[in-house]
Amino acid sequence: MMNTTTTIDKATNNQNAFNYAVYMMLGSYFKQMEAVSECYVQKLYLYYVENKREHQYSFEDIAIRFVERVLQKQLPEEIWQERVLVSFFARDGRNYVAFQGARYTLVVQNDYREARTKLQYQLYEDTPAIER
């Protein structure tokens, strides 16, 4: 008989580790990033380092490919010059990392499901008051 608690815990741990990889890999493309909660980032980091190195590299590769194959081709270049504040949230069983800058907010949905991992994004643009 399979222990469902162990299966759920492992999936949650992998999702937390993947959240960290998305945060670090995507965040490194911005001019500067800072987390809303450094304590929460440290918690995610602990999940991340509990994985074997090959698994860590896999998390990173998925995030980097998403940036290079999707985001860099579809987003305005100036977004990467932003200083962003990063927050994490979950809604309806989905996980998100939000990168909020002065002009743009990039929200990345990241659901880790091994071979079926899903990354999507939504971009919000805030028009500065002087331009309204």
CSV table of N, CA and C in Angstrom, one decimal:
chain,number,residue,atom,x,y,z
A,1,MET,N,0.8,-1.2,0.0
A,1,MET,CA,0.0,0.0,0.0
A,1,MET,C,0.9,1.2,0.0
A,2,MET,N,0.6,2.2,-0.9
A,2,MET,CA,1.4,3.4,-1.0
A,2,MET,C,1.0,4.4,0.1
A,3,ASN,N,2.0,5.1,0.6
A,3,ASN,CA,1.8,6.1,1.6
A,3,ASN,C,1.5,7.4,0.9
A,4,THR,N,0.3,7.9,0.8
A,4,THR,CA,0.0,9.1,0.1
A,4,THR,C,0.5,10.3,0.7
A,5,THR,N,0.8,10.3,2.0
A,5,THR,CA,1.4,11.5,2.7
A,5,THR,C,2.8,11.7,2.2
A,6,THR,N,3.5,10.7,2.0
A,6,THR,CA,4.9,10.8,1.5
A,6,THR,C,4.9,11.3,0.1
A,7,THR,N,4.0,10.8,-0.8
A,7,THR,CA,3.8,11.3,-2.1
A,7,THR,C,3.5,12.7,-2.2
A,8,ILE,N,2.6,13.2,-1.4
A,8,ILE,CA,2.2,14.6,-1.4
A,8,ILE,C,3.3,15.5,-0.9
A,9,ASP,N,4.0,15.0,0.2
A,9,ASP,CA,5.1,15.8,0.8
A,9,ASP,C,6.2,15.9,-0.3
A,10,LYS,N,6.5,14.9,-1.0
A,10,LYS,CA,7.6,14.9,-2.0
A,10,LYS,C,7.2,15.9,-3.1
A,11,ALA,N,5.9,15.9,-3.5
A,11,ALA,CA,5.5,16.8,-4.6
A,11,ALA,C,5.5,18.2,-4.1
A,12,THR,N,5.1,18.5,-2.8
A,12,THR,CA,5.2,19.8,-2.3
A,12,THR,C,6.7,20.3,-2.1
A,13,ASN,N,7.5,19.4,-1.7
A,13,ASN,CA,8.9,19.7,-1.6
A,13,ASN,C,9.6,20.1,-2.9
A,14,ASN,N,9.2,19.3,-3.9
A,14,ASN,CA,9.7,19.6,-5.3
A,14,ASN,C,9.2,20.9,-5.8
A,15,GLN,N,7.9,21.2,-5.5
A,15,GLN,CA,7.3,22.5,-6.0
A,15,GLN,C,8.0,23.6,-5.3
A,16,ASN,N,8.3,23.5,-4.0
A,16,ASN,CA,9.0,24.6,-3.3
A,16,ASN,C,10.4,24.7,-3.8
A,17,ALA,N,11.1,23.6,-4.1
A,17,ALA,CA,12.4,23.7,-4.7
A,17,ALA,C,12.4,24.4,-6.1
A,18,PHE,N,11.4,24.0,-6.8
A,18,PHE,CA,11.2,24.6,-8.2
A,18,PHE,C,10.9,26.1,-8.1
A,19,ASN,N,10.1,26.5,-7.1
A,19,ASN,CA,9.8,27.9,-6.9
A,19,ASN,C,11.1,28.7,-6.7
A,20,TYR,N,12.0,28.1,-5.9
A,20,TYR,CA,13.3,28.7,-5.7
A,20,TYR,C,14.1,28.9,-7.0
A,21,ALA,N,14.2,27.8,-7.8
A,21,ALA,CA,14.9,27.9,-9.0
A,21,ALA,C,14.3,28.9,-10.0
A,22,VAL,N,13.0,29.0,-10.0
A,22,VAL,CA,12.4,30.0,-10.9
A,22,VAL,C,12.7,31.4,-10.4
A,23,TYR,N,12.7,31.6,-9.1
A,23,TYR,CA,13.1,32.9,-8.4
A,23,TYR,C,14.5,33.2,-8.8
A,24,MET,N,15.4,32.3,-8.6
A,24,MET,CA,16.8,32.6,-8.8
A,24,MET,C,17.2,32.8,-10.3
A,25,MET,N,16.7,31.9,-11.1
A,25,MET,CA,17.1,31.9,-12.5
A,25,MET,C,16.4,33.1,-13.2
A,26,LEU,N,15.1,33.3,-13.1
A,26,LEU,CA,14.5,34.4,-13.7
A,26,LEU,C,15.0,35.7,-13.1
A,27,GLY,N,15.1,35.8,-11.8
A,27,GLY,CA,15.5,37.0,-11.2
A,27,GLY,C,16.9,37.4,-11.6
A,28,SER,N,17.8,36.5,-12.0
A,28,SER,CA,19.1,36.9,-12.4
A,28,SER,C,19.2,37.6,-13.7
A,29,TYR,N,18.1,37.6,-14.5
A,29,TYR,CA,18.0,38.3,-15.7
A,29,TYR,C,17.7,39.8,-15.5
A,30,PHE,N,17.1,40.1,-14.4
A,30,PHE,CA,16.8,41.5,-14.1
A,30,PHE,C,18.0,42.3,-13.6
A,31,LYS,N,17.9,43.6,-13.7
A,31,LYS,CA,19.0,44.4,-13.2
A,31,LYS,C,19.3,44.2,-11.7
A,32,GLN,N,18.3,44.1,-11.0
A,32,GLN,CA,18.4,43.8,-9.5
A,32,GLN,C,17.1,43.2,-9.0
A,33,MET,N,17.2,42.3,-8.0
A,33,MET,CA,16.0,41.8,-7.4
A,33,MET,C,16.1,41.7,-5.9
A,34,GLU,N,15.0,41.8,-5.3
A,34,GLU,CA,14.9,41.7,-3.8
A,34,GLU,C,13.6,41.0,-3.5
A,35,ALA,N,13.6,40.1,-2.6
A,35,ALA,CA,12.4,39.4,-2.2
A,35,ALA,C,11.7,40.2,-1.1
A,36,VAL,N,10.4,40.1,-1.2
A,36,VAL,CA,9.5,40.7,-0.2
A,36,VAL,C,9.9,40.0,1.2
A,37,SER,N,10.1,38.7,1.2
A,37,SER,CA,10.4,38.0,2.4
A,37,SER,C,11.7,37.2,2.2
A,38,GLU,N,12.8,37.6,2.7
A,38,GLU,CA,14.1,36.9,2.6
A,38,GLU,C,13.9,35.6,3.4
A,39,CYS,N,13.2,35.6,4.5
A,39,CYS,CA,13.0,34.4,5.3
A,39,CYS,C,12.3,33.3,4.5
A,40,TYR,N,11.3,33.7,3.7
A,40,TYR,CA,10.6,32.7,2.8
A,40,TYR,C,11.5,32.2,1.8
A,41,VAL,N,12.4,33.0,1.2
A,41,VAL,CA,13.3,32.6,0.2
A,41,VAL,C,14.3,31.6,0.8
A,42,GLN,N,14.7,31.8,2.0
A,42,GLN,CA,15.6,30.9,2.7
A,42,GLN,C,14.9,29.5,2.9
A,43,LYS,N,13.7,29.5,3.2
A,43,LYS,CA,12.9,28.3,3.4
A,43,LYS,C,12.9,27.5,2.1
A,44,LEU,N,12.6,28.2,1.0
A,44,LEU,CA,12.6,27.6,-0.3
A,44,LEU,C,14.0,27.0,-0.7
A,45,TYR,N,15.0,27.8,-0.3
A,45,TYR,CA,16.4,27.4,-0.6
A,45,TYR,C,16.7,26.0,0.1
A,46,LEU,N,16.2,25.9,1.3
A,46,LEU,CA,16.4,24.6,2.0
A,46,LEU,C,15.7,23.4,1.3
A,47,TYR,N,14.6,23.6,0.7
A,47,TYR,CA,13.9,22.6,-0.1
A,47,TYR,C,14.8,22.3,-1.3
A,48,TYR,N,15.3,23.3,-1.9
A,48,TYR,CA,16.1,23.2,-3.1
A,48,TYR,C,17.4,22.4,-2.9
A,49,VAL,N,18.1,22.7,-1.8
A,49,VAL,CA,19.4,22.0,-1.5
A,49,VAL,C,19.2,20.6,-1.0
A,50,GLU,N,18.0,20.2,-0.6
A,50,GLU,CA,17.7,18.9,-0.2
A,50,GLU,C,17.7,17.9,-1.4
A,51,ASN,N,17.6,18.5,-2.6
A,51,ASN,CA,17.6,17.7,-3.8
A,51,ASN,C,19.0,17.3,-4.3
A,52,LYS,N,19.1,16.2,-5.0
A,52,LYS,CA,20.4,15.9,-5.6
A,52,LYS,C,20.8,17.0,-6.6
A,53,ARG,N,22.1,17.1,-6.8
A,53,ARG,CA,22.6,18.2,-7.7
A,53,ARG,C,22.0,18.1,-9.1
A,54,GLU,N,21.8,16.8,-9.6
A,54,GLU,CA,21.2,16.7,-11.0
A,54,GLU,C,19.8,17.2,-11.0
A,55,HIS,N,19.1,17.0,-9.9
A,55,HIS,CA,17.7,17.5,-9.9
A,55,HIS,C,17.7,19.0,-9.8
A,56,GLN,N,18.6,19.6,-9.0
A,56,GLN,CA,18.7,21.0,-9.0
A,56,GLN,C,19.0,21.6,-10.4
A,57,TYR,N,19.9,21.0,-11.1
A,57,TYR,CA,20.2,21.4,-12.4
A,57,TYR,C,19.0,21.3,-13.4
A,58,SER,N,18.2,20.3,-13.2
A,58,SER,CA,17.0,20.1,-14.0
A,58,SER,C,16.1,21.3,-13.7
A,59,PHE,N,15.8,21.6,-12.4
A,59,PHE,CA,15.0,22.8,-12.1
A,59,PHE,C,15.5,24.0,-12.8
A,60,GLU,N,16.8,24.3,-12.7
A,60,GLU,CA,17.4,25.5,-13.3
A,60,GLU,C,17.3,25.5,-14.8
A,61,ASP,N,17.5,24.3,-15.4
A,61,ASP,CA,17.4,24.2,-16.9
A,61,ASP,C,16.0,24.6,-17.4
A,62,ILE,N,15.0,24.1,-16.7
A,62,ILE,CA,13.6,24.4,-17.1
A,62,ILE,C,13.4,25.9,-17.1
A,63,ALA,N,13.8,26.5,-16.0
A,63,ALA,CA,13.6,27.9,-15.8
A,63,ALA,C,14.4,28.7,-16.9
A,64,ILE,N,15.6,28.4,-17.1
A,64,ILE,CA,16.5,29.1,-18.1
A,64,ILE,C,15.9,28.9,-19.5
A,65,ARG,N,15.5,27.7,-19.9
A,65,ARG,CA,14.9,27.5,-21.2
A,65,ARG,C,13.6,28.4,-21.4
A,66,PHE,N,12.9,28.5,-20.3
A,66,PHE,CA,11.7,29.3,-20.4
A,66,PHE,C,12.0,30.8,-20.7
A,67,VAL,N,13.0,31.3,-20.0
A,67,VAL,CA,13.5,32.7,-20.2
A,67,VAL,C,14.0,32.8,-21.7
A,68,GLU,N,14.9,31.9,-22.1
A,68,GLU,CA,15.5,32.1,-23.4
A,68,GLU,C,14.6,31.8,-24.6
A,69,ARG,N,13.7,30.8,-24.4
A,69,ARG,CA,12.8,30.4,-25.5
A,69,ARG,C,11.5,31.2,-25.6
A,70,VAL,N,11.1,31.7,-24.4
A,70,VAL,CA,9.8,32.4,-24.4
A,70,VAL,C,9.9,33.8,-24.0
A,71,LEU,N,10.4,34.1,-22.8
A,71,LEU,CA,10.3,35.4,-22.2
A,71,LEU,C,11.2,36.4,-23.0
A,72,GLN,N,12.4,36.1,-23.3
A,72,GLN,CA,13.3,37.0,-24.1
A,72,GLN,C,12.8,37.3,-25.5
A,73,LYS,N,12.0,36.4,-26.0
A,73,LYS,CA,11.5,36.6,-27.4
A,73,LYS,C,10.1,37.4,-27.4
A,74,GLN,N,9.4,37.3,-26.3
A,74,GLN,CA,8.0,37.9,-26.2
A,74,GLN,C,7.9,39.2,-25.4
A,75,LEU,N,8.8,39.4,-24.5
A,75,LEU,CA,8.7,40.6,-23.6
A,75,LEU,C,9.5,41.7,-24.1
A,76,PRO,N,9.1,43.0,-23.8
A,76,PRO,CA,9.9,44.1,-24.2
A,76,PRO,C,11.3,44.1,-23.5
A,77,GLU,N,12.4,44.5,-24.3
A,77,GLU,CA,13.7,44.4,-23.8
A,77,GLU,C,13.9,45.2,-22.5
A,78,GLU,N,13.3,46.3,-22.4
A,78,GLU,CA,13.5,47.2,-21.2
A,78,GLU,C,13.1,46.6,-19.9
A,79,ILE,N,12.3,45.5,-19.9
A,79,ILE,CA,11.9,44.9,-18.7
A,79,ILE,C,13.0,44.3,-17.9
A,80,TRP,N,14.1,43.9,-18.6
A,80,TRP,CA,15.2,43.3,-17.9
A,80,TRP,C,16.1,44.3,-17.2
A,81,GLN,N,15.8,45.6,-17.5
A,81,GLN,CA,16.6,46.7,-16.8
A,81,GLN,C,15.9,47.1,-15.5
A,82,GLU,N,14.8,46.5,-15.2
A,82,GLU,CA,14.0,46.9,-14.0
A,82,GLU,C,14.7,46.3,-12.7
A,83,ARG,N,14.5,47.0,-11.7
A,83,ARG,CA,14.8,46.5,-10.3
A,83,ARG,C,13.5,46.0,-9.8
A,84,VAL,N,13.4,44.7,-9.4
A,84,VAL,CA,12.2,44.1,-9.1
A,84,VAL,C,12.1,43.6,-7.7
A,85,LEU,N,10.9,43.7,-7.2
A,85,LEU,CA,10.5,43.1,-5.8
A,85,LEU,C,9.8,41.8,-6.1
A,86,VAL,N,10.3,40.8,-5.5
A,86,VAL,CA,9.7,39.4,-5.8
A,86,VAL,C,8.9,38.9,-4.7
A,87,SER,N,7.7,38.4,-5.1
A,87,SER,CA,6.8,37.8,-4.1
A,87,SER,C,6.3,36.4,-4.6
A,88,PHE,N,5.9,35.6,-3.7
A,88,PHE,CA,5.4,34.3,-4.1
A,88,PHE,C,4.0,34.1,-3.6
A,89,PHE,N,3.1,33.5,-4.4
A,89,PHE,CA,1.8,33.2,-3.9
A,89,PHE,C,1.2,32.0,-4.6
A,90,ALA,N,0.2,31.4,-4.0
A,90,ALA,CA,-0.5,30.2,-4.6
A,90,ALA,C,-2.0,30.5,-4.6
A,91,ARG,N,-2.6,30.1,-5.7
A,91,ARG,CA,-4.0,30.3,-5.8
A,91,ARG,C,-4.6,29.2,-6.7
A,92,ASP,N,-5.7,28.6,-6.2
A,92,ASP,CA,-6.4,27.5,-6.9
A,92,ASP,C,-5.4,26.4,-7.3
A,93,GLY,N,-4.5,26.0,-6.4
A,93,GLY,CA,-3.6,24.9,-6.6
A,93,GLY,C,-2.5,25.2,-7.6
A,94,ARG,N,-2.3,26.5,-7.9
A,94,ARG,CA,-1.3,26.9,-8.8
A,94,ARG,C,-0.3,27.8,-8.1
A,95,ASN,N,1.0,27.7,-8.5
A,95,ASN,CA,2.0,28.5,-7.8
A,95,ASN,C,2.5,29.6,-8.7
A,96,TYR,N,2.8,30.8,-8.1
A,96,TYR,CA,3.2,31.9,-8.9
A,96,TYR,C,4.4,32.6,-8.2
A,97,VAL,N,5.2,33.2,-9.0
A,97,VAL,CA,6.3,34.1,-8.6
A,97,VAL,C,6.1,35.4,-9.3
A,98,ALA,N,6.0,36.5,-8.6
A,98,ALA,CA,5.7,37.8,-9.2
A,98,ALA,C,7.0,38.7,-9.1
A,99,PHE,N,7.4,39.3,-10.2
A,99,PHE,CA,8.5,40.2,-10.3
A,99,PHE,C,8.0,41.5,-10.6
A,100,GLN,N,7.9,42.4,-9.6
A,100,GLN,CA,7.3,43.7,-9.7
A,100,GLN,C,8.3,44.8,-9.8
A,101,GLY,N,8.3,45.5,-11.0
A,101,GLY,CA,9.3,46.6,-11.1
A,101,GLY,C,8.5,47.9,-11.2
A,102,ALA,N,9.2,49.0,-11.5
A,102,ALA,CA,8.6,50.3,-11.6
A,102,ALA,C,7.5,50.4,-12.7
A,103,ARG,N,7.8,49.7,-13.8
A,103,ARG,CA,6.9,49.9,-15.0
A,103,ARG,C,6.2,48.5,-15.3
A,104,TYR,N,6.8,47.4,-15.0
A,104,TYR,CA,6.2,46.1,-15.4
A,104,TYR,C,6.1,45.2,-14.2
A,105,THR,N,5.1,44.4,-14.2
A,105,THR,CA,5.0,43.3,-13.3
A,105,THR,C,4.9,42.0,-14.1
A,106,LEU,N,5.8,41.1,-13.9
A,106,LEU,CA,5.8,39.8,-14.6
A,106,LEU,C,5.4,38.8,-13.6
A,107,VAL,N,4.3,38.1,-13.8
A,107,VAL,CA,3.8,37.0,-13.0
A,107,VAL,C,4.0,35.7,-13.7
A,108,VAL,N,4.8,34.8,-13.1
A,108,VAL,CA,5.1,33.5,-13.7
A,108,VAL,C,4.4,32.4,-12.9
A,109,GLN,N,3.5,31.7,-13.6
A,109,GLN,CA,2.9,30.5,-13.1
A,109,GLN,C,3.8,29.4,-13.3
A,110,ASN,N,4.2,28.7,-12.2
A,110,ASN,CA,5.1,27.6,-12.3
A,110,ASN,C,4.6,26.4,-11.5
A,111,ASP,N,4.2,25.4,-12.2
A,111,ASP,CA,3.7,24.2,-11.6
A,111,ASP,C,4.6,23.0,-12.0
A,112,TYR,N,5.3,22.5,-11.0
A,112,TYR,CA,6.3,21.5,-11.2
A,112,TYR,C,5.6,20.1,-11.2
A,113,ARG,N,5.7,19.4,-12.3
A,113,ARG,CA,5.1,18.1,-12.4
A,113,ARG,C,6.0,17.2,-13.2
A,114,GLU,N,7.3,17.2,-12.9
A,114,GLU,CA,8.4,16.5,-13.6
A,114,GLU,C,8.2,16.7,-15.1
A,115,ALA,N,7.9,15.6,-15.8
A,115,ALA,CA,7.8,15.7,-17.3
A,115,ALA,C,6.7,16.7,-17.8
A,116,ARG,N,5.7,17.0,-16.9
A,116,ARG,CA,4.6,17.8,-17.3
A,116,ARG,C,4.7,19.2,-16.7
A,117,THR,N,5.9,19.6,-16.4
A,117,THR,CA,6.1,20.9,-15.7
A,117,THR,C,5.5,22.0,-16.6
A,118,LYS,N,4.8,23.0,-16.0
A,118,LYS,CA,4.2,24.0,-16.8
A,118,LYS,C,4.6,25.4,-16.3
A,119,LEU,N,5.1,26.2,-17.2
A,119,LEU,CA,5.5,27.6,-17.0
A,119,LEU,C,4.7,28.5,-17.9
A,120,GLN,N,4.0,29.5,-17.4
A,120,GLN,CA,3.3,30.4,-18.2
A,120,GLN,C,3.5,31.8,-17.5
A,121,TYR,N,3.2,32.8,-18.3
A,121,TYR,CA,3.4,34.2,-17.7
A,121,TYR,C,2.3,35.1,-18.1
A,122,GLN,N,2.2,36.1,-17.3
A,122,GLN,CA,1.3,37.3,-17.6
A,122,GLN,C,2.1,38.5,-17.3
A,123,LEU,N,2.1,39.5,-18.2
A,123,LEU,CA,2.8,40.7,-18.0
A,123,LEU,C,1.8,41.9,-17.9
A,124,TYR,N,2.0,42.7,-16.8
A,124,TYR,CA,1.2,43.8,-16.6
A,124,TYR,C,2.1,45.1,-16.7
A,125,GLU,N,1.6,46.1,-17.4
A,125,GLU,CA,2.4,47.3,-17.6
A,125,GLU,C,1.7,48.4,-16.8
A,126,ASP,N,2.4,49.1,-16.0
A,126,ASP,CA,1.9,50.3,-15.3
A,126,ASP,C,2.4,51.5,-15.9
A,127,THR,N,1.5,52.3,-16.5
A,127,THR,CA,1.9,53.5,-17.1
A,127,THR,C,2.2,54.6,-16.0
A,128,PRO,N,3.4,55.1,-16.0
A,128,PRO,CA,3.7,56.2,-15.0
A,128,PRO,C,2.7,57.3,-15.1
A,129,ALA,N,2.4,57.9,-13.9
A,129,ALA,CA,1.4,59.0,-13.8
A,129,ALA,C,1.7,60.1,-14.7
A,130,ILE,N,3.0,60.4,-15.0
A,130,ILE,CA,3.3,61.5,-15.8
A,130,ILE,C,2.9,61.3,-17.3
A,131,GLU,N,2.8,60.0,-17.7
A,131,GLU,CA,2.4,59.7,-19.1
A,131,GLU,C,0.9,59.5,-19.2
A,132,ARG,N,0.1,59.6,-18.1
A,132,ARG,CA,-1.3,59.3,-18.2
A,132,ARG,C,-2.1,60.5,-18.7
